Amino acid sequence: MSIAYLSLPSLGHCCQKSPTFSLKSSFLSKPTKTQFSFAFKTTQKRSSSHIVSMSMEAGVGVMGTKLGMMSFFETDGTVVPVTVVGFREGNIVTQVKTSATDGYDAVQVGYRRVRDKKLTKPELGHLGKAGVIPMRHLQEFRLQSVEEFETGQKLDVEELFKEGDLVDVSGTTIGKGFQGGIKRHNFKRGQMSHGSKSHRALGSIGAGTTPGRVYKGKKMPGRMGGSKRKIRKLKIVKIDNDLKVVMIKGAVPGKPGNLLRITPAKIVGKNIPKN
């Protein structure tokens, strides 16, 4: 690409003392800091290193199946609403992850035995390598130490928990489908009289010119339920080894038949470090 040079000795007596210089195209010359100081703003690049942000558990837990709710009568006659959780075949350690091999310490547990054709070949290969039965659900429990666990170890509920312990129960809530603002966010409705033209409608969702848009996170109609929820510090009322069920005080997420994850309750400073 050719570059044009322009000499300025003949533009006047005042310019004769000026040195000869060249004009180059802006896309060929690199601007300097003195010419365009605004173009050289220092910016810090964000670190792209991968960091495992999985939540640390207070101890290894188990998976169970929600069976329903009932009333439990204590010895003094007090009626306690409890959720009955059953346990199918499973709760077997399928993999032990360490900081040396995976960057963090965790125990992978399998639950609910299924037929071989219900799983994919990679899943069957992973479980076959561990030497365990084919299971539907696999979940990890990140722990501070995994020295006492080994592949194929069976986790018994009566050994991990006892009556009176506090546990954290997580599961998937009941899906409600697409719902309006009144049911989804507990909004108030308008008057139902004949003259009112606003009964269950959402109403205004923002100003006009300023800001001229709808803020992110605005509470509006949409999909309700079907999300993961955790209920913390629920008390174990009864453990029945014959029926293989656990009765937990209060309600837990999901409907009967849903998968539940039960772990020891996190108490900062007691079983979880403050940092």
PDB file of C-alpha atoms in Angstrom, residues 1-169:
ATOM      1  CA  MET A   1       0.000   0.000   0.000  1.00  0.00           C
ATOM      2  CA  SER A   2       1.419   3.385  -0.977  1.00  0.00           C
ATOM      3  CA  ILE A   3       1.880   6.161   1.559  1.00  0.00           C
ATOM      4  CA  ALA A   4       1.545   9.820   0.508  1.00  0.00           C
ATOM      5  CA  TYR A   5       4.177  12.314   1.635  1.00  0.00           C
ATOM      6  CA  LEU A   6       3.468  16.041   1.658  1.00  0.00           C
ATOM      7  CA  SER A   7       6.122  18.770   1.811  1.00  0.00           C
ATOM      8  CA  LEU A   8       5.279  22.243   3.162  1.00  0.00           C
ATOM      9  CA  PRO A   9       8.078  24.646   2.164  1.00  0.00           C
ATOM     10  CA  SER A  10       5.975  26.563  -0.385  1.00  0.00           C
ATOM     11  CA  LEU A  11       2.981  27.419   1.762  1.00  0.00           C
ATOM     12  CA  GLY A  12       4.332  30.739   2.949  1.00  0.00           C
ATOM     13  CA  HIS A  13       7.201  32.494   4.600  1.00  0.00           C
ATOM     14  CA  CYS A  14       5.887  31.640   8.048  1.00  0.00           C
ATOM     15  CA  CYS A  15       5.992  27.974   7.274  1.00  0.00           C
ATOM     16  CA  GLN A  16       9.413  27.813   5.596  1.00  0.00           C
ATOM     17  CA  LYS A  17      11.170  27.120   8.870  1.00  0.00           C
ATOM     18  CA  SER A  18       8.893  24.223   9.602  1.00  0.00           C
ATOM     19  CA  PRO A  19      10.494  20.821   9.096  1.00  0.00           C
ATOM     20  CA  THR A  20       9.255  18.461   6.430  1.00  0.00           C
ATOM     21  CA  PHE A  21       6.886  15.815   7.779  1.00  0.00           C
ATOM     22  CA  SER A  22       4.674  13.067   6.395  1.00  0.00           C
ATOM     23  CA  LEU A  23       0.982  12.322   6.744  1.00  0.00           C
ATOM     24  CA  LYS A  24       0.149   8.633   7.050  1.00  0.00           C
ATOM     25  CA  SER A  25      -3.181   6.933   7.097  1.00  0.00           C
ATOM     26  CA  SER A  26      -4.666   6.587  10.583  1.00  0.00           C
ATOM     27  CA  PHE A  27      -5.104   2.840  10.196  1.00  0.00           C
ATOM     28  CA  LEU A  28      -1.429   2.409   9.391  1.00  0.00           C
ATOM     29  CA  SER A  29       0.034   4.445  12.199  1.00  0.00           C
ATOM     30  CA  LYS A  30      -0.239   3.401  15.813  1.00  0.00           C
ATOM     31  CA  PRO A  31      -1.419   6.251  18.060  1.00  0.00           C
ATOM     32  CA  THR A  32       0.858   7.281  20.874  1.00  0.00           C
ATOM     33  CA  LYS A  33      -0.071   8.109  24.425  1.00  0.00           C
ATOM     34  CA  THR A  34       0.602  11.803  23.872  1.00  0.00           C
ATOM     35  CA  GLN A  35      -1.705  11.995  20.829  1.00  0.00           C
ATOM     36  CA  PHE A  36      -4.670  10.053  22.180  1.00  0.00           C
ATOM     37  CA  SER A  37      -4.424   9.725  25.903  1.00  0.00           C
ATOM     38  CA  PHE A  38      -8.069   8.669  26.178  1.00  0.00           C
ATOM     39  CA  ALA A  39      -7.400   5.550  24.127  1.00  0.00           C
ATOM     40  CA  PHE A  40      -4.971   4.103  26.659  1.00  0.00           C
ATOM     41  CA  LYS A  41      -7.092   3.425  29.718  1.00  0.00           C
ATOM     42  CA  THR A  42      -5.699   0.745  31.956  1.00  0.00           C
ATOM     43  CA  THR A  43      -8.100  -2.157  32.425  1.00  0.00           C
ATOM     44  CA  GLN A  44      -7.693  -5.182  34.656  1.00  0.00           C
ATOM     45  CA  LYS A  45      -8.399  -8.582  33.171  1.00  0.00           C
ATOM     46  CA  ARG A  46     -10.516 -10.921  35.249  1.00  0.00           C
ATOM     47  CA  SER A  47      -8.964 -14.155  36.308  1.00  0.00           C
ATOM     48  CA  SER A  48     -10.230 -17.066  34.230  1.00  0.00           C
ATOM     49  CA  SER A  49      -8.968 -19.805  36.547  1.00  0.00           C
ATOM     50  CA  HIS A  50     -11.580 -22.462  37.379  1.00  0.00           C
ATOM     51  CA  ILE A  51     -12.529 -22.617  41.056  1.00  0.00           C
ATOM     52  CA  VAL A  52     -14.727 -25.352  42.516  1.00  0.00           C
ATOM     53  CA  SER A  53     -17.543 -23.548  44.346  1.00  0.00           C
ATOM     54  CA  MET A  54     -19.495 -26.554  45.588  1.00  0.00           C
ATOM     55  CA  SER A  55     -21.000 -26.119  49.030  1.00  0.00           C
ATOM     56  CA  MET A  56     -19.203 -27.925  51.850  1.00  0.00           C
ATOM     57  CA  GLU A  57     -21.360 -30.405  53.752  1.00  0.00           C
ATOM     58  CA  ALA A  58     -21.243 -30.992  57.507  1.00  0.00           C
ATOM     59  CA  GLY A  59     -21.054 -34.733  56.853  1.00  0.00           C
ATOM     60  CA  VAL A  60     -21.935 -37.399  54.344  1.00  0.00           C
ATOM     61  CA  GLY A  61     -25.642 -37.815  53.724  1.00  0.00           C
ATOM     62  CA  VAL A  62     -28.065 -40.186  52.030  1.00  0.00           C
ATOM     63  CA  MET A  63     -30.813 -40.060  49.431  1.00  0.00           C
ATOM     64  CA  GLY A  64     -34.370 -41.145  50.054  1.00  0.00           C
ATOM     65  CA  THR A  65     -37.880 -41.153  48.613  1.00  0.00           C
ATOM     66  CA  LYS A  66     -40.698 -39.028  49.994  1.00  0.00           C
ATOM     67  CA  LEU A  67     -43.659 -41.240  50.937  1.00  0.00           C
ATOM     68  CA  GLY A  68     -46.055 -38.645  52.367  1.00  0.00           C
ATOM     69  CA  MET A  69     -47.060 -36.928  55.612  1.00  0.00           C
ATOM     70  CA  MET A  70     -48.782 -38.164  58.763  1.00  0.00           C
ATOM     71  CA  SER A  71     -49.338 -37.322  62.414  1.00  0.00           C
ATOM     72  CA  PHE A  72     -46.958 -38.706  65.010  1.00  0.00           C
ATOM     73  CA  PHE A  73     -47.940 -38.949  68.684  1.00  0.00           C
ATOM     74  CA  GLU A  74     -45.118 -38.441  71.148  1.00  0.00           C
ATOM     75  CA  THR A  75     -45.007 -40.069  74.578  1.00  0.00           C
ATOM     76  CA  ASP A  76     -46.609 -37.045  76.260  1.00  0.00           C
ATOM     77  CA  GLY A  77     -49.491 -37.012  73.748  1.00  0.00           C
ATOM     78  CA  THR A  78     -48.206 -34.144  71.609  1.00  0.00           C
ATOM     79  CA  VAL A  79     -49.203 -34.469  67.961  1.00  0.00           C
ATOM     80  CA  VAL A  80     -46.343 -33.699  65.562  1.00  0.00           C
ATOM     81  CA  PRO A  81     -46.762 -33.439  61.764  1.00  0.00           C
ATOM     82  CA  VAL A  82     -44.012 -35.504  60.169  1.00  0.00           C
ATOM     83  CA  THR A  83     -42.850 -36.413  56.679  1.00  0.00           C
ATOM     84  CA  VAL A  84     -42.184 -40.103  56.090  1.00  0.00           C
ATOM     85  CA  VAL A  85     -39.070 -40.803  54.009  1.00  0.00           C
ATOM     86  CA  GLY A  86     -38.412 -44.299  52.674  1.00  0.00           C
ATOM     87  CA  PHE A  87     -35.203 -45.794  51.311  1.00  0.00           C
ATOM     88  CA  ARG A  88     -34.843 -48.042  48.282  1.00  0.00           C
ATOM     89  CA  GLU A  89     -31.854 -50.177  47.434  1.00  0.00           C
ATOM     90  CA  GLY A  90     -28.779 -48.022  47.080  1.00  0.00           C
ATOM     91  CA  ASN A  91     -26.875 -45.347  49.022  1.00  0.00           C
ATOM     92  CA  ILE A  92     -23.611 -46.957  47.975  1.00  0.00           C
ATOM     93  CA  VAL A  93     -20.337 -45.086  47.493  1.00  0.00           C
ATOM     94  CA  THR A  94     -19.536 -45.124  43.771  1.00  0.00           C
ATOM     95  CA  GLN A  95     -16.473 -42.836  43.736  1.00  0.00           C
ATOM     96  CA  VAL A  96     -14.132 -41.120  46.189  1.00  0.00           C
ATOM     97  CA  LYS A  97     -12.668 -37.859  44.937  1.00  0.00           C
ATOM     98  CA  THR A  98      -9.534 -36.392  46.522  1.00  0.00           C
ATOM     99  CA  SER A  99      -7.637 -33.133  46.190  1.00  0.00           C
ATOM    100  CA  ALA A 100      -4.768 -34.925  44.459  1.00  0.00           C
ATOM    101  CA  THR A 101      -6.905 -36.358  41.654  1.00  0.00           C
ATOM    102  CA  ASP A 102      -9.890 -34.009  41.338  1.00  0.00           C
ATOM    103  CA  GLY A 103      -8.911 -30.818  43.165  1.00  0.00           C
ATOM    104  CA  TYR A 104     -11.383 -31.286  46.035  1.00  0.00           C
ATOM    105  CA  ASP A 105     -12.528 -33.929  48.501  1.00  0.00           C
ATOM    106  CA  ALA A 106     -15.943 -35.453  47.892  1.00  0.00           C
ATOM    107  CA  VAL A 107     -17.855 -38.717  48.027  1.00  0.00           C
ATOM    108  CA  GLN A 108     -20.153 -39.750  45.173  1.00  0.00           C
ATOM    109  CA  VAL A 109     -23.156 -41.812  46.257  1.00  0.00           C
ATOM    110  CA  GLY A 110     -25.609 -43.803  44.119  1.00  0.00           C
ATOM    111  CA  TYR A 111     -29.266 -44.496  44.884  1.00  0.00           C
ATOM    112  CA  ARG A 112     -32.220 -46.505  43.528  1.00  0.00           C
ATOM    113  CA  ARG A 113     -31.360 -49.677  41.647  1.00  0.00           C
ATOM    114  CA  VAL A 114     -32.594 -49.919  38.052  1.00  0.00           C
ATOM    115  CA  ARG A 115     -32.248 -52.305  35.121  1.00  0.00           C
ATOM    116  CA  ASP A 116     -29.209 -52.075  32.885  1.00  0.00           C
ATOM    117  CA  LYS A 117     -31.189 -50.873  29.859  1.00  0.00           C
ATOM    118  CA  LYS A 118     -32.366 -47.825  31.824  1.00  0.00           C
ATOM    119  CA  LEU A 119     -28.816 -46.385  31.864  1.00  0.00           C
ATOM    120  CA  THR A 120     -26.451 -45.273  29.143  1.00  0.00           C
ATOM    121  CA  LYS A 121     -23.216 -47.091  28.338  1.00  0.00           C
ATOM    122  CA  PRO A 122     -21.021 -44.371  29.967  1.00  0.00           C
ATOM    123  CA  GLU A 123     -23.094 -44.631  33.156  1.00  0.00           C
ATOM    124  CA  LEU A 124     -22.867 -48.428  33.136  1.00  0.00           C
ATOM    125  CA  GLY A 125     -19.118 -48.209  32.564  1.00  0.00           C
ATOM    126  CA  HIS A 126     -18.665 -45.778  35.458  1.00  0.00           C
ATOM    127  CA  LEU A 127     -20.651 -47.966  37.861  1.00  0.00           C
ATOM    128  CA  GLY A 128     -19.074 -51.162  36.546  1.00  0.00           C
ATOM    129  CA  LYS A 129     -15.615 -49.761  37.186  1.00  0.00           C
ATOM    130  CA  ALA A 130     -16.630 -49.171  40.807  1.00  0.00           C
ATOM    131  CA  GLY A 131     -18.045 -52.695  41.039  1.00  0.00           C
ATOM    132  CA  VAL A 132     -21.513 -51.625  42.197  1.00  0.00           C
ATOM    133  CA  ILE A 133     -25.068 -52.277  41.009  1.00  0.00           C
ATOM    134  CA  PRO A 134     -26.655 -50.003  38.347  1.00  0.00           C
ATOM    135  CA  MET A 135     -28.350 -47.049  40.062  1.00  0.00           C
ATOM    136  CA  ARG A 136     -30.424 -44.179  38.755  1.00  0.00           C
ATOM    137  CA  HIS A 137     -29.251 -41.228  40.859  1.00  0.00           C
ATOM    138  CA  LEU A 138     -25.668 -40.107  41.531  1.00  0.00           C
ATOM    139  CA  GLN A 139     -24.898 -37.203  43.864  1.00  0.00           C
ATOM    140  CA  GLU A 140     -21.769 -35.821  45.492  1.00  0.00           C
ATOM    141  CA  PHE A 141     -21.181 -34.804  49.078  1.00  0.00           C
ATOM    142  CA  ARG A 142     -18.204 -32.494  49.440  1.00  0.00           C
ATOM    143  CA  LEU A 143     -16.440 -33.157  52.751  1.00  0.00           C
ATOM    144  CA  GLN A 144     -13.394 -31.955  54.643  1.00  0.00           C
ATOM    145  CA  SER A 145     -11.941 -35.478  54.780  1.00  0.00           C
ATOM    146  CA  VAL A 146     -12.713 -38.661  52.814  1.00  0.00           C
ATOM    147  CA  GLU A 147     -10.223 -41.012  54.409  1.00  0.00           C
ATOM    148  CA  GLU A 148     -12.837 -43.297  56.002  1.00  0.00           C
ATOM    149  CA  PHE A 149     -14.722 -43.937  52.739  1.00  0.00           C
ATOM    150  CA  GLU A 150     -14.042 -46.483  50.021  1.00  0.00           C
ATOM    151  CA  THR A 151     -15.734 -47.516  46.789  1.00  0.00           C
ATOM    152  CA  GLY A 152     -18.610 -49.943  47.279  1.00  0.00           C
ATOM    153  CA  GLN A 153     -19.228 -48.950  50.900  1.00  0.00           C
ATOM    154  CA  LYS A 154     -22.855 -49.103  52.031  1.00  0.00           C
ATOM    155  CA  LEU A 155     -24.221 -46.070  53.889  1.00  0.00           C
ATOM    156  CA  ASP A 156     -26.793 -47.020  56.547  1.00  0.00           C
ATOM    157  CA  VAL A 157     -29.212 -44.411  57.846  1.00  0.00           C
ATOM    158  CA  GLU A 158     -29.199 -45.772  61.404  1.00  0.00           C
ATOM    159  CA  GLU A 159     -25.411 -45.408  61.531  1.00  0.00           C
ATOM    160  CA  LEU A 160     -25.306 -41.852  60.173  1.00  0.00           C
ATOM    161  CA  PHE A 161     -28.284 -40.379  62.050  1.00  0.00           C
ATOM    162  CA  LYS A 162     -30.121 -40.921  65.296  1.00  0.00           C
ATOM    163  CA  GLU A 163     -33.412 -39.676  66.708  1.00  0.00           C
ATOM    164  CA  GLY A 164     -33.274 -36.013  67.694  1.00  0.00           C
ATOM    165  CA  ASP A 165     -30.629 -35.023  65.132  1.00  0.00           C
ATOM    166  CA  LEU A 166     -31.086 -31.941  62.963  1.00  0.00           C
ATOM    167  CA  VAL A 167     -30.850 -32.450  59.205  1.00  0.00           C
ATOM    168  CA  ASP A 168     -31.044 -30.402  56.015  1.00  0.00           C
ATOM    169  CA  VAL A 169     -33.473 -31.801  53.433  1.00  0.00           C
TER     170      VAL A 169
END
